[in-house]
Coordinates of C-alpha atoms in Angstrom, one line a residue:
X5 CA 1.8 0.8 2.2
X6 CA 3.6 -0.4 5.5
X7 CA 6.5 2.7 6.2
X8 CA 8.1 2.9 9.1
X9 CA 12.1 3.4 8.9
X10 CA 12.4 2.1 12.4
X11 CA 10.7 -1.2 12.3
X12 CA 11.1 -2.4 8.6
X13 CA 14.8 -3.0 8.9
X14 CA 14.7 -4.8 12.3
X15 CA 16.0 -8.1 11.9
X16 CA 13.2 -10.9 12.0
X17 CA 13.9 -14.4 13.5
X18 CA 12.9 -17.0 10.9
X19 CA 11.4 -19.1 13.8
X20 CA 8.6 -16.9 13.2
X21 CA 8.4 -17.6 9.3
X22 CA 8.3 -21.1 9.9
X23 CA 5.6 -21.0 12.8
X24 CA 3.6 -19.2 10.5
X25 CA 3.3 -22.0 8.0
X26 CA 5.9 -20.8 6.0
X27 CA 8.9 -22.9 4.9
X28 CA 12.3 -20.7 4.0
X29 CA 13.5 -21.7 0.9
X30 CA 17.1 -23.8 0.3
X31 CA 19.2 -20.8 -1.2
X32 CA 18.1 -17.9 0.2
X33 CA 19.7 -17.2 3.5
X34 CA 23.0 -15.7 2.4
X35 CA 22.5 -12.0 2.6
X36 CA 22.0 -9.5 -0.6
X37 CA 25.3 -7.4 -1.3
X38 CA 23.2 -3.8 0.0
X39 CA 19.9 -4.4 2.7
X40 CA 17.0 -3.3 0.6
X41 CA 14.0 -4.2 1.8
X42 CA 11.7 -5.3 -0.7
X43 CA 14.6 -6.8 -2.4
X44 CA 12.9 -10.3 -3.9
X45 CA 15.8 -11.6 -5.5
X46 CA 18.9 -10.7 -3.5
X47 CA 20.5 -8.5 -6.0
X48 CA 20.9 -5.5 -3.8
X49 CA 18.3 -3.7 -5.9
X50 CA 14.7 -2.9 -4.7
X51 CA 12.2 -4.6 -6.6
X52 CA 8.2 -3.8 -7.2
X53 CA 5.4 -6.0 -6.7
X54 CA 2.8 -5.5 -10.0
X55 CA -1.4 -7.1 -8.7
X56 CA -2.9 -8.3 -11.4
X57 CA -6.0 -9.7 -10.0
X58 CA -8.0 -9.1 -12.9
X59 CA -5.4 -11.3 -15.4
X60 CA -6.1 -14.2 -16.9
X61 CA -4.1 -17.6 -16.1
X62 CA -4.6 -20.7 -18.1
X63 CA -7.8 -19.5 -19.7
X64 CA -9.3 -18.8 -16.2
X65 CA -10.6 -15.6 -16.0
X66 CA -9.6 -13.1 -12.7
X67 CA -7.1 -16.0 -11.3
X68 CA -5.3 -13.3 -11.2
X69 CA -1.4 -13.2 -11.0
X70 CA 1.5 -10.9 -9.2
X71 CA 4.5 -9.5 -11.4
X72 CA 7.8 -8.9 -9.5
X73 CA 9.3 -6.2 -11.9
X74 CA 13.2 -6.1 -11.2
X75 CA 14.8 -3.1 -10.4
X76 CA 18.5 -2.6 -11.7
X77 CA 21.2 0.4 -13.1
X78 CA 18.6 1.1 -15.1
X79 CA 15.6 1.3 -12.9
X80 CA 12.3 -0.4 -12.6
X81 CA 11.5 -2.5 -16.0
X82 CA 14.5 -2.6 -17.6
X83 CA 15.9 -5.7 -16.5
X84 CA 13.0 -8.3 -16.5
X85 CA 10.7 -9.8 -14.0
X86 CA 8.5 -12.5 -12.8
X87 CA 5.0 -13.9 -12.8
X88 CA 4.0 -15.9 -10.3
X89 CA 0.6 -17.5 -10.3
X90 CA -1.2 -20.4 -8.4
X91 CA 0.4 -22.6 -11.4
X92 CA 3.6 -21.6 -10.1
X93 CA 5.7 -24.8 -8.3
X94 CA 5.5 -25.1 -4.9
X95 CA 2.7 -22.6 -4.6
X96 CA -0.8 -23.3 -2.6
X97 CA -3.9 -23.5 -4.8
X98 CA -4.8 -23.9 -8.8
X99 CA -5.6 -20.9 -10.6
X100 CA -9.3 -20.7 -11.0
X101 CA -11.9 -17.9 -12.3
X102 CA -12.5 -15.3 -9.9
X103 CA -9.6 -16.3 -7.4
X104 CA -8.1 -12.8 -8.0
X105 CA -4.2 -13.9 -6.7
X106 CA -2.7 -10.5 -6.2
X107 CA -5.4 -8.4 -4.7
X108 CA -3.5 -7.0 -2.3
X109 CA 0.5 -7.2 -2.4
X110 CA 3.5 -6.7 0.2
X111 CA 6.8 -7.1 -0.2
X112 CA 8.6 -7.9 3.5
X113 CA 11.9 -9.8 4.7
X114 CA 9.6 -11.9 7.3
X115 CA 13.0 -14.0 8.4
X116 CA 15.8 -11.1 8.2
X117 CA 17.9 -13.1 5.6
X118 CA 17.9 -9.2 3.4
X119 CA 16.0 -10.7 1.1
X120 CA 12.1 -9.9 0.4
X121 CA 9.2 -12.2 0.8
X122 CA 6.4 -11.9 -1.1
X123 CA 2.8 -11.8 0.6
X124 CA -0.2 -12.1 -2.2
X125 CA -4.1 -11.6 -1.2
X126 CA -6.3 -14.1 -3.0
X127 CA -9.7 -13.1 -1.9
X128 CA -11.7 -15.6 -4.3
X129 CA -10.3 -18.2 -3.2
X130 CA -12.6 -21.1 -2.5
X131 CA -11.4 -23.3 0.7
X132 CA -12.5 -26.6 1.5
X133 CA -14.9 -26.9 4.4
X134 CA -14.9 -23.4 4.5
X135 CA -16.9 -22.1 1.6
X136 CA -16.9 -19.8 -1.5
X137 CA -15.0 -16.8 -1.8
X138 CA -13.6 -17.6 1.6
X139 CA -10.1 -16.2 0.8
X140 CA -6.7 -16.4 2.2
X141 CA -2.9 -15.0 2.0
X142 CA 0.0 -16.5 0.6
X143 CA 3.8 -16.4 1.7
X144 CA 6.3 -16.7 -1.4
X145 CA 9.7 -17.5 -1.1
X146 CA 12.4 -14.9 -2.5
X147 CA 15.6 -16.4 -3.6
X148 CA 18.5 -15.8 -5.8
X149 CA 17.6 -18.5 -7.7
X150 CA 13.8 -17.3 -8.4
X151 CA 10.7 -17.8 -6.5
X152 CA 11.1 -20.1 -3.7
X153 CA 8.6 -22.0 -1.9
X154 CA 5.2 -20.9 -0.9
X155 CA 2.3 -21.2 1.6
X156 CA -0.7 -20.5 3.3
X157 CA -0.5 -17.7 5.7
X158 CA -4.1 -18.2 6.5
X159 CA -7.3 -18.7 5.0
X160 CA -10.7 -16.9 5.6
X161 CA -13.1 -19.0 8.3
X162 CA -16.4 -19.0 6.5
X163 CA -18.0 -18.4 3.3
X164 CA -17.3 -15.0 1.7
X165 CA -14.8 -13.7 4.4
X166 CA -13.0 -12.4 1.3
X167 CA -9.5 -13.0 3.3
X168 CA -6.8 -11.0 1.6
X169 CA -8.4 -7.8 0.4
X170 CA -5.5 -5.8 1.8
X171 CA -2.7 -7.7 3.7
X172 CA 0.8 -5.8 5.2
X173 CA 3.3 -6.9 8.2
X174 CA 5.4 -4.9 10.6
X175 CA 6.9 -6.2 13.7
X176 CA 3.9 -4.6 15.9
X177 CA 5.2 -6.6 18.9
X178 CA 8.7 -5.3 19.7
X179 CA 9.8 -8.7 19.7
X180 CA 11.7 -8.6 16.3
X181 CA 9.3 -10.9 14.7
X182 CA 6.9 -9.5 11.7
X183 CA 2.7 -9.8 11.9
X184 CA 0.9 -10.3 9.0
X185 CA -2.2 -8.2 9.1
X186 CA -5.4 -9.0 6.9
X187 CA -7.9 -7.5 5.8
X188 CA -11.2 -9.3 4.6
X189 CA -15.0 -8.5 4.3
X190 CA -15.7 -6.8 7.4
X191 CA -12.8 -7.4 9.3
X192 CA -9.0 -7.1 9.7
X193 CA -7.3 -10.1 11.7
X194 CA -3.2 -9.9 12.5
X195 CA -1.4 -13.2 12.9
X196 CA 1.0 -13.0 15.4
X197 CA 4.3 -14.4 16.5
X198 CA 5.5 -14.5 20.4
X199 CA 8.1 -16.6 21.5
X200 CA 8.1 -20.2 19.6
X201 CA 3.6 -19.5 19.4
X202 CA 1.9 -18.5 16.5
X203 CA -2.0 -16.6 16.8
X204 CA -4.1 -14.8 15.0
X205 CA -6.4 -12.4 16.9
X206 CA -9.2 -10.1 15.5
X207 CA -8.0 -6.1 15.1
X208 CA -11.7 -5.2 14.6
X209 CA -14.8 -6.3 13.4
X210 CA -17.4 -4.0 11.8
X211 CA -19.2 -3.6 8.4
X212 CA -17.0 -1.8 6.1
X213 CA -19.1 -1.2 3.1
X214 CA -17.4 -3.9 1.1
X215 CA -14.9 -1.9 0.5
X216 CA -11.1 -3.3 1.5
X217 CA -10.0 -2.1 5.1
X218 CA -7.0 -0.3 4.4
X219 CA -3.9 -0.7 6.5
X220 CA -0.8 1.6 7.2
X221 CA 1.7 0.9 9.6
X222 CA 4.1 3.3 11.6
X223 CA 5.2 4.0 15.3
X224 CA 2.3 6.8 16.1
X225 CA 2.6 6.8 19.9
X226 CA 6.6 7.2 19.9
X227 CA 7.4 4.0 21.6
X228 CA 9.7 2.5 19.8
X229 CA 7.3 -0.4 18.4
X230 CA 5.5 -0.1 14.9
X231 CA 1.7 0.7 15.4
X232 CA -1.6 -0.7 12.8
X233 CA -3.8 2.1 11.3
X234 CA -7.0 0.8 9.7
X235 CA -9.7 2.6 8.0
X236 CA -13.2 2.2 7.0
X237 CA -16.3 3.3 6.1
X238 CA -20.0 2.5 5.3
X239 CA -23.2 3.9 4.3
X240 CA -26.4 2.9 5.6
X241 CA -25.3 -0.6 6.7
X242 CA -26.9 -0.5 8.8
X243 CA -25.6 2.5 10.1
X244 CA -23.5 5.2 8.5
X245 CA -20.1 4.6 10.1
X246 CA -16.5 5.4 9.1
X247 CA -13.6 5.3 11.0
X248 CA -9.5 6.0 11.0
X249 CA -8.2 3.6 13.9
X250 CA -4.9 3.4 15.2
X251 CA -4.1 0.3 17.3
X252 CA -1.0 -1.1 19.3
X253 CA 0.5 -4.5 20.9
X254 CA -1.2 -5.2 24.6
X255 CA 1.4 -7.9 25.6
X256 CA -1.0 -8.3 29.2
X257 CA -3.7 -9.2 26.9
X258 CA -1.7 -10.7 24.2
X259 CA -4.5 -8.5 21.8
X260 CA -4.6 -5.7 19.6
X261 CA -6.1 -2.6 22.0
X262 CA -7.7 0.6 20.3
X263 CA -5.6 4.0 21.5
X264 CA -6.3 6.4 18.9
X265 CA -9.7 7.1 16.8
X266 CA -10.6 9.9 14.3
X267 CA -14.2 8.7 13.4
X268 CA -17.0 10.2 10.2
X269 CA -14.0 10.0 7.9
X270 CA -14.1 8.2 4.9
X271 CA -11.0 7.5 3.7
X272 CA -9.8 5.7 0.3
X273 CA -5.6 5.5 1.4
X274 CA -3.3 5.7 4.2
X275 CA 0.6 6.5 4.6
X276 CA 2.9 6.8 7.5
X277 CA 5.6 8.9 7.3
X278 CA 7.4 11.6 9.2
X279 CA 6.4 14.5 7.0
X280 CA 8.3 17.7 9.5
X281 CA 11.4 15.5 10.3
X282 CA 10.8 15.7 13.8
X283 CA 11.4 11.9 14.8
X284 CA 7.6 10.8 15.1
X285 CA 5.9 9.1 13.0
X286 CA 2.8 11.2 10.9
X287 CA -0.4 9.5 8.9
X288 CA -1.9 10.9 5.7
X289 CA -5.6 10.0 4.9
X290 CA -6.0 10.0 1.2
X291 CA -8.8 11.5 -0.2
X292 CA -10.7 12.1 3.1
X293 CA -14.5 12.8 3.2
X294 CA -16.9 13.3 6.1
X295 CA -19.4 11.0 5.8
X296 CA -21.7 11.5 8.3
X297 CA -22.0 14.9 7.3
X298 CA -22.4 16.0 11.4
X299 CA -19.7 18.7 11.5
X300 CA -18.7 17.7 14.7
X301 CA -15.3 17.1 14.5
X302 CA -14.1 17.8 11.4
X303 CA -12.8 14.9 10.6
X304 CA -11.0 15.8 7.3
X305 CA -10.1 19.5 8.0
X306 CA -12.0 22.4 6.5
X307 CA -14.9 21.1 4.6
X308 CA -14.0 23.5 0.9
X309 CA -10.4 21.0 1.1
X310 CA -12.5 18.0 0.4
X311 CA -13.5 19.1 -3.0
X312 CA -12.1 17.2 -5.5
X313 CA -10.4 14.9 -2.8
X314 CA -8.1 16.2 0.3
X315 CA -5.7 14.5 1.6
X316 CA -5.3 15.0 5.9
X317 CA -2.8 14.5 7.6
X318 CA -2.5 14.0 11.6
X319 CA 1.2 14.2 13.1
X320 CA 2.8 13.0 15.7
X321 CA 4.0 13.7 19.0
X322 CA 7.3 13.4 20.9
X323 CA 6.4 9.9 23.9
X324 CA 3.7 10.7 26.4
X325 CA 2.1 13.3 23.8
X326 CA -1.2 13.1 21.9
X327 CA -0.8 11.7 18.4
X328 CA -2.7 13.5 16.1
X329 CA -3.3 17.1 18.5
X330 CA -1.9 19.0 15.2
X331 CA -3.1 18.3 11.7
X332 CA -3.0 20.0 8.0
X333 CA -5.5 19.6 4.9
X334 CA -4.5 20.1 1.4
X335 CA -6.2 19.6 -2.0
X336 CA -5.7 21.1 -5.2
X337 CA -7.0 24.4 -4.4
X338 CA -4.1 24.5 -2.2
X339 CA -1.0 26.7 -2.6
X340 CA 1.8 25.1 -4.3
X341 CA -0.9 22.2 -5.0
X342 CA -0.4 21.7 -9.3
X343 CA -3.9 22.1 -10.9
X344 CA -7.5 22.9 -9.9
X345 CA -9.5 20.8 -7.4
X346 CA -12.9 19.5 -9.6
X347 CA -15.4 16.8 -8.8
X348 CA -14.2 13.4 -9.3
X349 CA -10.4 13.9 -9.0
X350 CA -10.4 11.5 -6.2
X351 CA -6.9 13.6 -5.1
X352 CA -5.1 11.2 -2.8
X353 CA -6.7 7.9 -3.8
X354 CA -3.0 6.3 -3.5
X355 CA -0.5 7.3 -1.3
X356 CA 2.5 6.8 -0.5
X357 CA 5.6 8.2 1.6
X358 CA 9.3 8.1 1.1
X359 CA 12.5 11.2 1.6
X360 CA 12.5 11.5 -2.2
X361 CA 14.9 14.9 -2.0
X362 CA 16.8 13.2 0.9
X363 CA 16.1 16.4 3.6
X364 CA 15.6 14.4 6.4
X365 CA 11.8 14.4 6.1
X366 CA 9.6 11.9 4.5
X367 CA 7.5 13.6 1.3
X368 CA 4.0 12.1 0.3
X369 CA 3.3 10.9 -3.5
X370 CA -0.5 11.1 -3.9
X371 CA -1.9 9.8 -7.0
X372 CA -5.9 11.2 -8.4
X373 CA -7.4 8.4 -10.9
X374 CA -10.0 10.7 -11.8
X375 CA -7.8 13.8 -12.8
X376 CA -9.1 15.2 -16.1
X377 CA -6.0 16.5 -18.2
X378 CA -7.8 18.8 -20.7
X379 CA -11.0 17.5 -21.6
X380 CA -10.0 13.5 -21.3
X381 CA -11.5 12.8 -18.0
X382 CA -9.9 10.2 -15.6
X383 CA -6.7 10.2 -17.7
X384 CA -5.1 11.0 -14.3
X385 CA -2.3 12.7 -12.5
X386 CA 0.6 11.9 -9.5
X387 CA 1.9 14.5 -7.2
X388 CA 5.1 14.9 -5.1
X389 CA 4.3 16.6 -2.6
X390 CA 7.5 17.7 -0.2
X391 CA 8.1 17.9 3.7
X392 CA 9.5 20.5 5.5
X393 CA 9.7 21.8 8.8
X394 CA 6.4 22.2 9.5
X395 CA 4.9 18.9 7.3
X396 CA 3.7 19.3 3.7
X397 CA 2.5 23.0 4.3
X398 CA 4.5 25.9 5.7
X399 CA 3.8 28.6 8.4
X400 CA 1.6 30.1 5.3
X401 CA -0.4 27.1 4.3
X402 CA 1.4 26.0 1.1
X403 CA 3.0 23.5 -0.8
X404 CA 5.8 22.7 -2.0
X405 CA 4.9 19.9 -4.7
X406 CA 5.3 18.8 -8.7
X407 CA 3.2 16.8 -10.8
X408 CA 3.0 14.3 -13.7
X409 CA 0.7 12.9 -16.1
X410 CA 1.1 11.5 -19.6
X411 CA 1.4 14.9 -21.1
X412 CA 4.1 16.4 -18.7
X413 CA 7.3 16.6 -20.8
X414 CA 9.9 13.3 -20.5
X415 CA 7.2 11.4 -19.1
X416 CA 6.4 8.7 -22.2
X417 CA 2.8 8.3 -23.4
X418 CA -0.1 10.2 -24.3
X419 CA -2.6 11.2 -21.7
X420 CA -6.2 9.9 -23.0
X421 CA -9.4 8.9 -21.0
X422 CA -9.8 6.2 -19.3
X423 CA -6.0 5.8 -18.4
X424 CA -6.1 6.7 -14.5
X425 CA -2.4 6.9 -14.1
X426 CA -1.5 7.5 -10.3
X427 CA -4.3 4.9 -9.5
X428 CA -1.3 3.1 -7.5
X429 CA 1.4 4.6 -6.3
X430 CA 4.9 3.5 -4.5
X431 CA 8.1 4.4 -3.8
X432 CA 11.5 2.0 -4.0
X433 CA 15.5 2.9 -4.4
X434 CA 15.4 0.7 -7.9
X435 CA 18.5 1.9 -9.2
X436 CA 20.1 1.7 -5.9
X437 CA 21.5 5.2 -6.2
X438 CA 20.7 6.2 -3.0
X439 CA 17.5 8.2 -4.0
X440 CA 14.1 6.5 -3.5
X441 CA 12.5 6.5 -7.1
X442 CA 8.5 6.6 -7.9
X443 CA 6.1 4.4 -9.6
X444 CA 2.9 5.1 -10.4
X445 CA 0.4 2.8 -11.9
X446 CA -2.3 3.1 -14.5
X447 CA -4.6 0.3 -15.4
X448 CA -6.3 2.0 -17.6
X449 CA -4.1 2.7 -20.0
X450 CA -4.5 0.5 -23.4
X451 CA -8.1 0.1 -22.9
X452 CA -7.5 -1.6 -19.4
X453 CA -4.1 -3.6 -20.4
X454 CA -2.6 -1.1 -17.6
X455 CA 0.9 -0.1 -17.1
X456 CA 3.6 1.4 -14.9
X457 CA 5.5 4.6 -15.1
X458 CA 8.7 4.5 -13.5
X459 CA 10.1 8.1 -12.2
X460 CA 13.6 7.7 -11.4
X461 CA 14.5 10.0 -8.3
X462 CA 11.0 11.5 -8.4
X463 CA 11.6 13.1 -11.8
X464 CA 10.0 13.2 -14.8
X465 CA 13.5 13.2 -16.9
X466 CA 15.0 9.6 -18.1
X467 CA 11.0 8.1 -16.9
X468 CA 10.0 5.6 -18.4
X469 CA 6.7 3.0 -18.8
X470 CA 6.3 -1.1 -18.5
X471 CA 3.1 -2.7 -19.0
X472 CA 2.5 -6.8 -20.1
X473 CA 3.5 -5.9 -23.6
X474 CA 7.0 -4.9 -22.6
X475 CA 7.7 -7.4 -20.3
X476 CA 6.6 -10.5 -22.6
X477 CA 3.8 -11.1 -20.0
X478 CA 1.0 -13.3 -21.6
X479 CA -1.8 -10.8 -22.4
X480 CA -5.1 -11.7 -23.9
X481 CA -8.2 -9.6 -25.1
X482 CA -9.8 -9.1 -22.0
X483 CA -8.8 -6.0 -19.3
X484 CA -6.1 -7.2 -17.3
X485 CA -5.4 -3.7 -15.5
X486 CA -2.4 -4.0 -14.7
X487 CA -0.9 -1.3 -12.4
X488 CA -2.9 -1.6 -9.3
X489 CA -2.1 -2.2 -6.3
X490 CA 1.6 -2.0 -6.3
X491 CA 4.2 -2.5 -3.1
X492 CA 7.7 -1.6 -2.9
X493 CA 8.3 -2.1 1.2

């Protein structure tokens, strides 16, 4: 998930909306009574963004859909939501079988009118003169009025490109305008906005494994201007390779230029955050595994901290300093780290970052899918881990953290196999208290239905739980997982 306190906020000329294709909608440019800024319908409250790219729409199986849960007094799926679909009005496309709308899912104000946009991956999409599963991103309006108009960020070049696998936007230019970053099958492309131009340019271009490139964005080097981490990793294709990237605006090339590498790290999740409150931006690698298996470098800390699925995390460095020169590993072996580490956890699989208990420092929720509670394996588990002055460890090497599944008390639901709760993870002030709240998702849950659990203030007291059944969504027999991937920023 895009975190950067700095550059999310900035304001964002809608020039650049509208020379990337997208059209602001009539309605939506008075400003929402407090800035929140994945705030879709200009209500002052921070909303979540549900995928659903396994659901059904209009009999078609995997069209796939995106759920924008209000948030509200009450929190996160209490007061209603959305589904918006390629059946929606003023929307590009027609839901068809395998489309997969909602893949990947950002919330963003691209033109600075305090009110969210929404930007939906739709890898399956087919694309005239272009091919099969060519792919592409699409921009939807926010409004107070509902979903406004939509379009077509941009759509995969050839057949299978996959465009949309993971998408997020950040103003990576310094020039107050937002890029929209792709990710697709074997590459990650950022469109760009400078001046009155629009371009897209190719971040990097390598075989990833078929896995989605994931994307983070934060100001690593210090300057002031929101920087693009993407990782990936493959096996064997032909090569091993895997590789955490950071990568910045070159205005004399008008390109994307490489600064930073940490490479023989696979790595399932990213999240930028400044974890010792020391002004600079830090990056977590969720459930980080050497791949190469060349213990050169270490690339994800002490090898015994990968069991079960560590979670790395580089930080940063005051301007003119080397990102990354000091680094901690944690996993559930870990001090203050809730539980055991075992085989299959997959600790850190989701990440994300956010000042939950308002110190100043950012803390990290990291979610493990594969966490057995008891004897139900893959029921899953969520952590809140906390910062402090030295990042998520102290000077003795432990945490400070909590964690929740379906059988902690106050937190509704059973834990059972299969449910994978903290699959997805994200952070948003949904009761606009002043106190960023959790979600974590959990597809699994209801033999693959899915659901939410919302954690008001990062506690498990007054949680509570949202799925398709709760929310009158259209549901029918077949897995819809709903609950992964979610975005709050």
């Amino acid at each position: 998930m895009p975190h950067n306190r700095r550059m999310l906020m900035c304001a964002v000329a809608a020039a650049a909306v509208a020379a990337a294709g997208f059209v602001v909608p009539s309605g939506a440019t008075a400003a929402a009574p407090r800035t929140v800024a994945s705030d879709f319908n200009g209500d002052g409250y921070a909303d979540v963004a549900v995928g659903v790219p396994d659901g059904t729409v209009g009999g078609q199986a995997k069209a796939g859909y995106v759920n924008v849960v209000w948030g509200g007094p009450k929190g996160a799926g209490a007061h209603g939501s959305i589904r918006i679909t390629q059946a929606t009005p003023e929307l590009p496309g027609t839901p068809e079988a395998g489309d997969r709308f909602g893949a990947s899912v950002a919330l963003v104000d691209l033109n600075g009118d305090g009110i969210a946009e929404l930007l939906a991956g739709v890898p399956g999409e087919d694309v005239t003169d272009r091919g099969t599963d060519a792919g592409m991103v699409t921009a939807v309006g926010g409004s107070k009025g509902g979903p406004g108009p939509g379009s077509t960020v941009l759509t995969g070049p050839s057949p299978s490109a996959a465009y949309g696998r993971s998408v997020a936007a950040a103003d990576l230019t310094g020039g107050g305008n937002k890029a929209i970053v792709i990710g697709g099958k074997d590459k990650v492309v950022a469109r760009v906005i400078q001046g009155e131009d629009s371009m897209v340019t190719t971040v990097v271009a390598a075989p990833m494994g078929g896995r989605a490139p994931v994307l983070a964005t934060g100001d690593f080097d210090s300057d002031g201007t929101a920087d693009l981490a993407v990782a990936y990793w493959t096996e064997s294709d032909p090569n091993t390779q895997s590789h955490v990237r950071l990568w910045k605006w070159d205005a004399d090339r008008s390109a994307m230029a490489n600064f930073w590498n940490t490479d023989n790290a696979g790595v399932t999740a990213l999240a930028a955050g400044d974890f010792d409150g020391d002004g600079h931006d830090d990056l977590a690698l969720g459930e980080c595994r050497e791949i190469a298996d060349e213990n050169i470098d270490d690339p994800c800390g002490p090898e015994e901290l990968a069991k079960g699925g560590g979670v790395h995390i580089h930080y940063g460095s005051p301007a003119g300093g080397p990102f990354g020169s000091r680094a901690q590993t944690l996993n559930q072996d870990t001090a203050g780290v809730p539980g055991v580490a075992e085989d299959g956890d997959r600790f850190g699989a989701a990440l994300a970052a956010a000042d939950v208990d308002r110190d100043g420092r950012d803390d990290l929720i990291a979610g493990a899918l594969g966490e057995a509670i008891g004897s139900r394996t893959g029921a899953g588990a969520a952590w809140l881990l906390h910062g402090g002055a030295k990042g998520l460890l102290d000077a003795a090497g432990a945490a400070t953290s909590v964690a929740w599944n379906q059988d902690t008390s106050g937190v509704p639901g059973v834990a059972e196999a299969g449910d994978t709760f903290g699959a997805a993870v994200a952070s948003g002030d949904f009761n606009a208290d002043g106190i960023p709240d959790v979600t974590a998702g959990s597809p699994g849950e209801n033999a693959s239905l899915g659901a939410v659990w919302y954690l008001p203030g990062g506690s498990a007291r007054g949680s509570a739980a949202f799925s398709p059944r709760t929310l009158g969504l259209p549901y029918p027999s077949t897995a819809q997982k709903y609950g992964k991937p979610l975005s709050t920023r």
